[in-house]
Every structure is written in C-alpha cells, then in structure tokens.
Short mmCIF file of C-alpha atoms and ligand atoms in Angstrom, two decimals:
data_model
loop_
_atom_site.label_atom_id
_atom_site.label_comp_id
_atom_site.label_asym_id
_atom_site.label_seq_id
_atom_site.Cartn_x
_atom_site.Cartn_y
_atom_site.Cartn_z
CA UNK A 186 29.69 -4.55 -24.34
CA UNK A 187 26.39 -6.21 -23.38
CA UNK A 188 23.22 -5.49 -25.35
CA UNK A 189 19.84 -5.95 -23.47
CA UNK A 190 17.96 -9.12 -24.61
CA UNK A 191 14.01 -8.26 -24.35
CA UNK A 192 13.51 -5.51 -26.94
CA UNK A 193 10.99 -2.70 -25.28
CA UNK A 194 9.25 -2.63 -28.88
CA UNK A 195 7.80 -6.22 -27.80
CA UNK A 196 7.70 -6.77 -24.26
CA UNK A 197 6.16 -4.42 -21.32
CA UNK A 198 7.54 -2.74 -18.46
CA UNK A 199 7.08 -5.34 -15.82
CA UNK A 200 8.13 -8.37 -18.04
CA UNK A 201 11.56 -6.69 -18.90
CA UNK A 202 12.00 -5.86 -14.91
CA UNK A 203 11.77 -8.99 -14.35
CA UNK A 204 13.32 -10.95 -17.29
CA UNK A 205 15.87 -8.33 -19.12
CA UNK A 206 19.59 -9.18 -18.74
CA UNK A 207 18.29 -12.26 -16.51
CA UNK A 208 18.42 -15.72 -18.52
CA UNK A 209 18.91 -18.45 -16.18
CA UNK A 210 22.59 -19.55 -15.25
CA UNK A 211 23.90 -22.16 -17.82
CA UNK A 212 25.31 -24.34 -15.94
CA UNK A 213 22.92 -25.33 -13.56
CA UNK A 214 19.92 -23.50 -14.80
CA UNK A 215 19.69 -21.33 -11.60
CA UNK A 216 16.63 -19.15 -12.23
CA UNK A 217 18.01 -15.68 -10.75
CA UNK A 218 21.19 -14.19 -11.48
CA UNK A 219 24.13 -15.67 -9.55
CA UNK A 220 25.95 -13.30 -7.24
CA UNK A 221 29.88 -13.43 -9.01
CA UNK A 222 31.93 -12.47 -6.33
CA UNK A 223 35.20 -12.86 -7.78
CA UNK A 224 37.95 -10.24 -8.40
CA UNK A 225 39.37 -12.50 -11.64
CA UNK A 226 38.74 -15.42 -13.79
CA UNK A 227 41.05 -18.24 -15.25
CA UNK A 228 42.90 -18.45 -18.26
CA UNK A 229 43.69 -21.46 -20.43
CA UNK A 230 46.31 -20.09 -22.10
CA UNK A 231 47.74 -16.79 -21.77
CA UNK A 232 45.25 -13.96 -23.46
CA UNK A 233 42.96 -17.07 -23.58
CA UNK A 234 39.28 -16.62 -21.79
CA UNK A 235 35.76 -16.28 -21.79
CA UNK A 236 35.70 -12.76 -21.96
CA UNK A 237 36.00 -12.46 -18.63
CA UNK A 238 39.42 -11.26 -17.21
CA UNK A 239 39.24 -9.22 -14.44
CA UNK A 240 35.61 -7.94 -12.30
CA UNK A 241 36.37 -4.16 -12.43
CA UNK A 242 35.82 -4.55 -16.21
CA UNK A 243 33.43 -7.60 -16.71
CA UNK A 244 31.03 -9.23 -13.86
CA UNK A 245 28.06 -11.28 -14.81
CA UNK A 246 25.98 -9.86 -12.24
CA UNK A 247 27.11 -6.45 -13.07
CA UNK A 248 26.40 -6.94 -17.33
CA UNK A 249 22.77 -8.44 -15.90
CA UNK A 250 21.78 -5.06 -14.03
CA UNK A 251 23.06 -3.07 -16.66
CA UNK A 252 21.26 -4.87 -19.31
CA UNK A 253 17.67 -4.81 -17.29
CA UNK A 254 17.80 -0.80 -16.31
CA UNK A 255 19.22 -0.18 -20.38
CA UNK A 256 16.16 -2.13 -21.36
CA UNK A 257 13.66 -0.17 -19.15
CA UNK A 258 14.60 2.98 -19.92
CA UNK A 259 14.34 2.12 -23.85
CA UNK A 260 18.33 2.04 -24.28
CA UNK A 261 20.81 -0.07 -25.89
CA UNK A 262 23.69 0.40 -23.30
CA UNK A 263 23.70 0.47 -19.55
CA UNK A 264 27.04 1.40 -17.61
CA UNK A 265 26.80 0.79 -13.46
CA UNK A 266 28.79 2.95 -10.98
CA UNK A 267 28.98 2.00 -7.20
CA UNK A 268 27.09 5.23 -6.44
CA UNK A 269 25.09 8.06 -8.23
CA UNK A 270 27.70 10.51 -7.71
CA UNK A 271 30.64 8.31 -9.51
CA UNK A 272 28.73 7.87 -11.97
CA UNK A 273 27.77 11.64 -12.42
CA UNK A 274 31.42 12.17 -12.06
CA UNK A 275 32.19 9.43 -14.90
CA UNK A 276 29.82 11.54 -16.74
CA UNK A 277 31.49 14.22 -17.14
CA UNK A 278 34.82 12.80 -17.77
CA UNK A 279 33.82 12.18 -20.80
CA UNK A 280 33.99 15.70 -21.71
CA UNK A 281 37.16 17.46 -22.78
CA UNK A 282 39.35 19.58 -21.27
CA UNK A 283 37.77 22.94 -20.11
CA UNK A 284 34.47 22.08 -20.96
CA UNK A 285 31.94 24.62 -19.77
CA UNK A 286 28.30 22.66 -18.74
CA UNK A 287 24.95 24.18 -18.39
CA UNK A 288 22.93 22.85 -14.80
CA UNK A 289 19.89 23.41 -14.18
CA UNK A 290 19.76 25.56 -11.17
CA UNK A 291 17.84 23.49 -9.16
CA UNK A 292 19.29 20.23 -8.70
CA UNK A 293 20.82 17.52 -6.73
CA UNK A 294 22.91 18.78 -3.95
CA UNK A 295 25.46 16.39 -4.05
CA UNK A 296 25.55 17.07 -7.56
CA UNK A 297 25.57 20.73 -6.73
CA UNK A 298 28.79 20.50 -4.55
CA UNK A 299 30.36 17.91 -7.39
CA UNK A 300 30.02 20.62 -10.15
CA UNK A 301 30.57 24.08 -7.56
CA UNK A 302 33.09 22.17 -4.82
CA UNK A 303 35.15 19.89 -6.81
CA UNK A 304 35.04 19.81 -10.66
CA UNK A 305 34.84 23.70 -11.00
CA UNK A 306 38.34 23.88 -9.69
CA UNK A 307 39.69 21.44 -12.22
CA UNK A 308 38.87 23.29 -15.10
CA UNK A 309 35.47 23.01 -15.99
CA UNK A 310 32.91 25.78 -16.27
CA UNK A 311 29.27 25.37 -14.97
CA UNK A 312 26.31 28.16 -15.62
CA UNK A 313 23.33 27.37 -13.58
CA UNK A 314 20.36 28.56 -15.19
CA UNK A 315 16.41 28.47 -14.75
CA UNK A 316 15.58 25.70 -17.27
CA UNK A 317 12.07 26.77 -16.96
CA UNK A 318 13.10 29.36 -19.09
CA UNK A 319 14.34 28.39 -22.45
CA UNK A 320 15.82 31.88 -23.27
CA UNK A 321 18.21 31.63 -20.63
CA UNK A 322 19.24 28.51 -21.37
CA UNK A 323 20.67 29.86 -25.15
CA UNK A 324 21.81 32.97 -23.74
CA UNK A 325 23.93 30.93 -21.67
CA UNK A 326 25.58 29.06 -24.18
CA UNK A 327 29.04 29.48 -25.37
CA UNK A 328 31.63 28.07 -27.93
CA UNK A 329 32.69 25.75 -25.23
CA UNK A 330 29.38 24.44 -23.83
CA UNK A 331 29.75 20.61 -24.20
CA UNK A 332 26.94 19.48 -22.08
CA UNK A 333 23.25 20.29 -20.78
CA UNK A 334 22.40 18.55 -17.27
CA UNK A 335 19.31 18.51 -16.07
CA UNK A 336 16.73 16.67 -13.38
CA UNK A 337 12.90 17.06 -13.99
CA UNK A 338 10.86 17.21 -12.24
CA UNK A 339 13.94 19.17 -9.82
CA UNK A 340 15.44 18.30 -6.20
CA UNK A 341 13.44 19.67 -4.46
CA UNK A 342 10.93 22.07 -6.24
CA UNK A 343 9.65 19.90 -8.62
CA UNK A 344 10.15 22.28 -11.79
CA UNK A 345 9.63 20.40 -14.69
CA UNK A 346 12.14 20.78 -17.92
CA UNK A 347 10.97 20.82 -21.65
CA UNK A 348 13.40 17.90 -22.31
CA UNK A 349 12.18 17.96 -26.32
CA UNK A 350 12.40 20.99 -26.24
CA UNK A 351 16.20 21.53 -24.77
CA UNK A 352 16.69 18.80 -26.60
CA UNK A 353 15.89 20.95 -29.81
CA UNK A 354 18.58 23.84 -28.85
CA UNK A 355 21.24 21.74 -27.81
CA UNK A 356 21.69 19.37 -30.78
CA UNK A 357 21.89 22.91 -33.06
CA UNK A 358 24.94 23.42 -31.23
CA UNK A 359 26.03 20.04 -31.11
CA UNK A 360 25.62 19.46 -27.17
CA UNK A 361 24.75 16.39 -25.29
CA UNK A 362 22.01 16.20 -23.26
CA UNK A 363 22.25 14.06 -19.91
CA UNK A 364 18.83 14.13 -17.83
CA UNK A 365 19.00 12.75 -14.24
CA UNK A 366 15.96 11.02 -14.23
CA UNK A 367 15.77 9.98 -10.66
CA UNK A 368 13.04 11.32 -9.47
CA UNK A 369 10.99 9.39 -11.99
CA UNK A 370 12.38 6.70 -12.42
CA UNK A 371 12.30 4.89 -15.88
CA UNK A 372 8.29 3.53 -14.91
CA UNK A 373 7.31 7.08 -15.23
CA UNK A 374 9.78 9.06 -17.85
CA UNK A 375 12.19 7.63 -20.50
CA UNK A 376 14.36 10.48 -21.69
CA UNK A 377 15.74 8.96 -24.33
CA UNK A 378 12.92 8.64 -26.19
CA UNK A 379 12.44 12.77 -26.09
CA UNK A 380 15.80 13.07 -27.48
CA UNK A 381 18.00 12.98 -24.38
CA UNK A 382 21.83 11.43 -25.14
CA UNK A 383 22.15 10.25 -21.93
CA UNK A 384 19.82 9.50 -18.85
CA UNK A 385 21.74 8.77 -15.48
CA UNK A 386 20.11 7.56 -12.25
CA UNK A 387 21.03 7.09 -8.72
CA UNK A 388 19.71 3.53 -8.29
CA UNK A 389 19.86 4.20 -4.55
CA UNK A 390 16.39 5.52 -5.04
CA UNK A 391 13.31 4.35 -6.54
CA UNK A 392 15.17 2.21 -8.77
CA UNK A 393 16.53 -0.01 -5.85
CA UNK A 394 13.38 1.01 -4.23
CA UNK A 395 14.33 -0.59 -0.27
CA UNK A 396 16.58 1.68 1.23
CA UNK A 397 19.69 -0.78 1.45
CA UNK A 398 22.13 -0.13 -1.69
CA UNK A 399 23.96 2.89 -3.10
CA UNK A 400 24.62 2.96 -6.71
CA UNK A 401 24.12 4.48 -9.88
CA UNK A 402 23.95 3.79 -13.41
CA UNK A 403 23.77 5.80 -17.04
CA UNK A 404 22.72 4.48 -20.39
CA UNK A 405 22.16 5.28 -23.85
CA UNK A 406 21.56 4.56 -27.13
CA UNK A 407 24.78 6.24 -28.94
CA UNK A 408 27.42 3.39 -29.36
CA UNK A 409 30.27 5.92 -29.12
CA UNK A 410 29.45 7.28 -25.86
CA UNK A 411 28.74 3.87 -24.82
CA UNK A 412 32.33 2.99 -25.25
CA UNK A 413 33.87 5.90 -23.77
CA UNK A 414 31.66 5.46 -20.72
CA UNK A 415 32.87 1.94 -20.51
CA UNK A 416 36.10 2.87 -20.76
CA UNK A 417 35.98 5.52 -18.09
CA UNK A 418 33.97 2.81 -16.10
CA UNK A 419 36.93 0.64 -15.76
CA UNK A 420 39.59 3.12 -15.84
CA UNK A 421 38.04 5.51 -12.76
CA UNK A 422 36.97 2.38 -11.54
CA UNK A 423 33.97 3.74 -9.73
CA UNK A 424 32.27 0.08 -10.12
CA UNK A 425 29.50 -1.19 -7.90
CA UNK A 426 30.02 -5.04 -6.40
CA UNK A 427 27.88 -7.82 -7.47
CA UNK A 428 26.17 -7.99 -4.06
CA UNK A 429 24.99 -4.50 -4.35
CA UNK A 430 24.01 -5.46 -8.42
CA UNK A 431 22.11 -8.59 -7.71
CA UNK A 432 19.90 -6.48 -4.61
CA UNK A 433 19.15 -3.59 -7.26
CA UNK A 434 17.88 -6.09 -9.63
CA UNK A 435 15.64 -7.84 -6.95
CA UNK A 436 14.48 -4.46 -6.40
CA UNK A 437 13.51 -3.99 -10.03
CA UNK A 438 11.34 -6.70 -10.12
CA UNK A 439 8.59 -5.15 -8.49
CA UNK A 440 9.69 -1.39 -9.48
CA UNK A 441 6.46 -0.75 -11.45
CA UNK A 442 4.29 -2.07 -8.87
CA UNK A 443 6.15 0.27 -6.41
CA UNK A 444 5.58 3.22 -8.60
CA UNK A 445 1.88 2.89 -9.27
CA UNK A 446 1.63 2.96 -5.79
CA UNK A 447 4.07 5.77 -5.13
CA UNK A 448 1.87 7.70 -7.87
CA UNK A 449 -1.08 6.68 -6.29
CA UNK A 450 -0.64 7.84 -2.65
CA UNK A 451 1.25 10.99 -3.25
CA UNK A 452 -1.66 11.97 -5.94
CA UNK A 453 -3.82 11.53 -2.77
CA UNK A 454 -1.60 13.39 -0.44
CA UNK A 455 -0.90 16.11 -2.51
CA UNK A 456 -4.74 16.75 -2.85
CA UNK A 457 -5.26 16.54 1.16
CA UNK A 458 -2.43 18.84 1.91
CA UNK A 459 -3.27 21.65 -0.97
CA UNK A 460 -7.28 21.59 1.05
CA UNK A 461 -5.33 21.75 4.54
CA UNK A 462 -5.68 25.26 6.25
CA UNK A 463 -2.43 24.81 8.12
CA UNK A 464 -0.54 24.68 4.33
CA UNK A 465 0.55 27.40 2.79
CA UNK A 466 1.19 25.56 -0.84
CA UNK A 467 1.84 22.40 -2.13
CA UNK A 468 3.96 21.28 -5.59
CA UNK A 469 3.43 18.31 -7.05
CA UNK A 470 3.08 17.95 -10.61
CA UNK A 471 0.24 15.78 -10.97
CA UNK A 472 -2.19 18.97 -9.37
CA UNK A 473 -3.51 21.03 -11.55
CA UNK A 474 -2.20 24.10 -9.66
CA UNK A 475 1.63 23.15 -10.59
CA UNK A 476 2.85 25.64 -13.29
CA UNK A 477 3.55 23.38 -15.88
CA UNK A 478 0.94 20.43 -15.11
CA UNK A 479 0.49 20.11 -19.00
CA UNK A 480 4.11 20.01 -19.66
CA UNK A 481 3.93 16.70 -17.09
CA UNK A 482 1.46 15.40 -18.63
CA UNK A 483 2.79 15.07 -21.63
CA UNK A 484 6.30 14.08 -20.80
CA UNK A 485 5.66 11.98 -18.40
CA UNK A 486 3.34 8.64 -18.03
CA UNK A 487 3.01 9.42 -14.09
CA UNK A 488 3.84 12.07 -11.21
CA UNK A 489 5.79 10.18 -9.13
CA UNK A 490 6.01 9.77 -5.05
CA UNK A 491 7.63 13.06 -4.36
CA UNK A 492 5.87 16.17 -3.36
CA UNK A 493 6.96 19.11 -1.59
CA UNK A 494 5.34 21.98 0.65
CA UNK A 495 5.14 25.22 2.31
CA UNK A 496 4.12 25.40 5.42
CA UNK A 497 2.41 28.47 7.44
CA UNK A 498 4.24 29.85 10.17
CA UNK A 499 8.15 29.35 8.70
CA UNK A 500 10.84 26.59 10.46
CA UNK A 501 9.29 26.97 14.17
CA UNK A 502 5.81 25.27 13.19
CA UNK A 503 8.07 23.01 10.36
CA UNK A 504 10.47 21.93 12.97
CA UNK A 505 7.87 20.78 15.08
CA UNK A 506 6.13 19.17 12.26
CA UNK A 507 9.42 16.88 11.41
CA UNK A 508 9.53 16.16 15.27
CA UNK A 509 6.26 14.76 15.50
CA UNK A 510 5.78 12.57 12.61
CA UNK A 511 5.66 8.67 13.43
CA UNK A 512 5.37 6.98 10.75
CA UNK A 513 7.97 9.15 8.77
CA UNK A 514 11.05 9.06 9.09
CA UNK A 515 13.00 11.69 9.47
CA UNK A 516 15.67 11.42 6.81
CA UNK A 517 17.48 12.10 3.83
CA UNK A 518 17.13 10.28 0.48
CA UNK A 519 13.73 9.22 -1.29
CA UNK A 520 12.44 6.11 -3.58
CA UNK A 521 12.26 3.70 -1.06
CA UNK A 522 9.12 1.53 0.36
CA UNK A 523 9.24 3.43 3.39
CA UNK A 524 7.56 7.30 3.58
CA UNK A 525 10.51 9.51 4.45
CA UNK A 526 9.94 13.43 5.25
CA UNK A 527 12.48 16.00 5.41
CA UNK A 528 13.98 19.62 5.93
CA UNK A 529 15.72 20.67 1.92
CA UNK A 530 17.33 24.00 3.83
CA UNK A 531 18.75 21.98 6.76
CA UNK A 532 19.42 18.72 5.68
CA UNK A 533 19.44 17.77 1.84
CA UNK A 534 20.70 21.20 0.15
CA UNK A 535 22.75 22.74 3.41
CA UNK A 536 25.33 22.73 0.90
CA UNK A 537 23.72 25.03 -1.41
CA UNK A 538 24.78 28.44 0.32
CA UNK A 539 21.78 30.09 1.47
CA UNK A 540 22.04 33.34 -0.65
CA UNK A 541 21.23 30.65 -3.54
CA UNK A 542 19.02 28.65 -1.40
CA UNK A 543 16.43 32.32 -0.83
CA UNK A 544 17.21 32.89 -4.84
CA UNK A 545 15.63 29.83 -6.04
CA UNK A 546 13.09 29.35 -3.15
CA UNK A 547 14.25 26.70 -1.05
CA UNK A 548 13.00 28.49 1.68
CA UNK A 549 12.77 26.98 5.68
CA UNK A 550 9.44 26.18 5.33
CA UNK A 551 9.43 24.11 2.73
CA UNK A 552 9.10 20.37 3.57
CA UNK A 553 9.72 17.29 1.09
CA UNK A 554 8.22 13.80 1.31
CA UNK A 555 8.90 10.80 -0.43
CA UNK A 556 5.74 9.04 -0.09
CA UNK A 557 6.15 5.45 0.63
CA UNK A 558 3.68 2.48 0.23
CA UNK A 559 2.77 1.78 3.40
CA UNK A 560 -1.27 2.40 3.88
CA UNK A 561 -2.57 5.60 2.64
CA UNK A 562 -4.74 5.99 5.68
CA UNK A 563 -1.94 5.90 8.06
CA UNK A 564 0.41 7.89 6.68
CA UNK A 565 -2.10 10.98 5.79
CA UNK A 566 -3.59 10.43 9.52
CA UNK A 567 0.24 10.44 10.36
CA UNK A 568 0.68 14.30 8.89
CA UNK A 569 -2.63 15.05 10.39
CA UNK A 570 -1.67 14.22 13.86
CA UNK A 571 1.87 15.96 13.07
CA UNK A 572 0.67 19.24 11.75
CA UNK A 573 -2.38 19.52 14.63
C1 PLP B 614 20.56 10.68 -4.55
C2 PLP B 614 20.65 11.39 -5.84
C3 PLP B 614 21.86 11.47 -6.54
C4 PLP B 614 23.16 10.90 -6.00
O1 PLP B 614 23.12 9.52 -5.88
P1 PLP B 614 23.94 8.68 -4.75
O2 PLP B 614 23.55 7.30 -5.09
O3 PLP B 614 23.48 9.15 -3.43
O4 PLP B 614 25.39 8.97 -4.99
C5 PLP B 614 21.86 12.13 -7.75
N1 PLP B 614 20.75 12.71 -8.24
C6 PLP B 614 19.57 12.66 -7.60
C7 PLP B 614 18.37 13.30 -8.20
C8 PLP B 614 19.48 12.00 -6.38
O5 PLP B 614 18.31 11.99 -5.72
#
C-alpha cells in the first residue's frame, strides 16, 4: 500500500496537485511520472522482486494517481478503478452478504441502475430516502443497514446533505459513510474531514477535468478498509491502465485553477438566469434562494460549475433551447473545460422510471449545465441567443 508523500497539514491544494505521489523517476530523473505500460515485472529469483509482480496489483503510474487524489482529498489511501461505476461497484463489495444500503434518492443514474438493475437482485437491499430529511434517514434504518451513500450537492437537483450530521447517526449504529463527491470535486469539499469513511469520485469529471478519460477512484483514511478495497481492487480487477492514470494526473495539475473558474462563471450564470423572465427557477447552491445555501456554505469552500433550471413553457420551449445552443454542447457528463448542457429526463436519468423521475422533481423542463471555462461573455450571450 502506498501512502501519499506531501502531508495536506503543510502543503496547499495546488502544490500537492502538482507534486503528491509525483517524485521524479530514479533512474533518469524524468520530472513527470513515467507511463508503465507493462502487464509484469522480472524476478531474480523466484518470489524475488521489487514489489512489483504483476500491473493489475501494482503499477507505478497507477500508486502515483492514487497517492495525489488521497492527498487532495485529506486521505491516507487512494484505490483507482478504470471507471466510476467499478469502483462504486468495488464499493460495495466490501459489504457482506445481504447488506441492506441507504441512497440518497437523488443520485447518479448509473449508480441508480447499479443499486435498482443489478446489485438489488444479488441480494442486497437499497432504501432510497430524502437525505434532506434526517428523520427519514433513521426511520429507514435497520439491523442490517451496513452503508449510507450519498452525493451532495445531488445529480441533478443540487440538494445538499448534512454530511456531519449523517455522519453523527450512522456511526451510532456503526455504519459507513461513503459520499460521492463528484460534483465537487476535492478543491471544493473534503468529506473526510466531516466524518465521511469513504469519499469515491468518478475522475471522468472535474477531476480529469478534459473530457478524454473514464475512471474512478475511492480513498480513505481507515487502514482496514483500505486493505479490503485493495484487495477487491485486484481481485474484481476493475483497474484503470497507466495511460488513462498518467492523463488524470496531468489533469490534476491545474484542477484548482479549473475550479475557481468553474465557481466563478456558474456563480455568474446562475445570477443571470434567476433575473431572466424566460426562467422559471434556477438551483445552484451558491444563490441565496437555494434551500440550504447556509448548509453550503459551511460544508463546502465553493459551489461548483453545475447549476440546474426550470424553464417556462415545459420540454417544447426546452427542446428548442438544447437545439439552439452553440457553444454548448449537447451532451452527457460534466467537469470538463468545455460548457456542456443537457436534458436529466431524456438523457442522463432516462433510467430512473418516470413515476420516480415526477416524485423527486426531475421534471422535462428542467435543464443542467456544466459550466465550462471558456469566456463568460460568450457562453451567457450563448444562452441568451438560445432562449430568445
Ligand atoms: C459520472 C458519475 C459517476 C459514474 O462515473 P463513470 O466514470 O461514468 O463510471 C458516478 N457518480 C457521479 C456523481 C457521476 O457524475
């Protein structure tokens, strides 16, 4: 197991994206991480080697990633997967048979189909809940409630969780506490540090930041779940290659100059749209209007680049909305340094069925950006011309 090198306590966030898990190469002093792309390494002897025997269980480029993202979310260990999903699967191998986990009800769809479409069946038990409400989340629990997942803000209405304060009711019943933290990305939230056991991202997002890599990663600070995720890393086998590790990590390097700007421009966005007569309403938790803008402010150090929006006159005047726009893309996924837009009902959560979808409120006119960092003035002149 690899511990990061540049302890949080000393260094700041853009040193440790840039230097954690990265020494230069020994042997020739090669400044960024060499790409390993080898399935095995040598032996002298039999059972004798650098600790390095096969690359589904140790790659150098692999340890590096996991080392930088463990040291920017404030965590000892960092365990990569080759996509979010594996590793949200991985995740919850690690519970025991019959397990019953309680989701937030707003989350992921991908997740969402993992937990309703494929792990259900194999006997686990999910409750989806409202985790703006705390009640409901301890009515909910039962003797055999091993795990509490949750996003905040959520996929894609933004509701924000009380992490501390989940975090506070599940550790009196001895639950773990895994918070896909995604949206934020470590610049903005650390989990861990509110209590969280583990904090899981798909680094296909912000954290890779360009739109060219799928992967995921988890980490925390509890050695024992450490190992067991390592061990479920290697035996699942869900591992990313070193290509896609060394391309996250040159992604990282500027991932807190890419948030402040993310913050930054969607702040601004979300203020236009909330003023614009065409918009019905607009969440994003940085406005004073979302419900639980305090509750942001105080668990998180920013509001991130996603905000999402209601628009008058339901899915004929959204439709025409998604056609229009020029400068965003029409398309699934978020994080990256290009402004995406797109249609939760139709396209990201189709697979939520829509008696659920009405339920929770992902109606059809809600739309959901992932502001970019191209110029400010061009992308809200890009809505403008859209929406007109
Ligand atoms: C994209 C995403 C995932 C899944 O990650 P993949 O890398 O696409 O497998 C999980 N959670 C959230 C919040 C996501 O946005």
């Amino acid at each position: 197991m690899h511990k990061k090198e540049l302890s949080y306590r000393e260094f700041g966030f853009g040193t440790r994206a840039i230097h954690s898990g990265q020494e230069p190469e020994t042997m020739t002093g090669a400044i960024m991480t060499p790409i390993f792309q080898t399935s095995t390494y040598v032996q002298s002897s039999p059972g004798e080697h650098r600790g390095f025997e096969y690359a589904r269980t140790q790659n150098p480029t692999r340890h590096a990633l996991e080392d930088c993202v463990a040291s920017l979310e404030k965590a000892d260990f960092g365990i990569a997967f080759s996509s979010g999903c594996a590793a949200i699967a991985t995740v919850l191998h690690t519970l025991g048979p019959g397990a019953h986990v309680i989701s937030g009800d707003d989350i992921y769809g991908g997740t969402y189909r993992l937990f309703t479409q494929v792990l259900n069946d194999r006997n686990f038990d999910f409750s989806f809940v409202d985790f703006t409400n705390l009640e409901h989340i301890e009515n909910a629990i039962t003797e055999k409630t091993e795990m509490i997942w949750l996003e905040s803000p959520t996929n894609p209405l933004l509701k924000l969780s009380d992490i501390k304060a989940i975090v506070e009711i599940a550790s009196k019943h001895d639950i773990k506490v895994v918070v896909d933290n995604t949206f934020m990305s470590p610049y903005f939230q650390n989990p861990l540090t509110l209590g969280a056991d583990m904090v899981l991202h798909s680094t296909t997002k912000y954290i890779n930041g360009h739109s060219d890599v799928i992967g995921g990663i988890v980490v925390t600070n509890n050695e024992e779940t450490a190992q067991k995720l390592h061990f479920l890393q290697k035996s699942i086998g869900a591992v990313p290659g070193p290509w896609d590790c060394w391309l996250v990590m040159r992604g990282i390097k500027t991932l807190h100059v890419r948030m402040r700007q993310h913050g930054t421009s969607a702040m601004r966005i979300a203020k236009w749209l909330e003023a614009h007569p065409k918009i019905e309403s607009v969440v994003y938790p940085g406005l004073e209007s979302h419900p639980q803008h305090e509750l942001a402010k105080s668990q998180m150090s920013g509001f991130g680049g996603m905000i999402t929006f209601f628009v008058k006159g339901g899915l004929p005047v959204a439709r025409t909305m998604l056609e229009k726009v020029k400068i965003f893309a029409l398309a699934e996924s978020l994080g990256g340094v290009e402004s995406l837009i797109e249609h939760p009902a139709i396209m990201t959560h189709a697979s939520v069925p829509a008696e659920v979808r009405a339920e929770i409120g992902i109606s059809d006119s809600l739309i959901r950006l992932s502001v970019g960092i191209e110029d400010i003035d061009d992308l809200m002149a890009d809505l403008e011309q859209a929406l007109s």
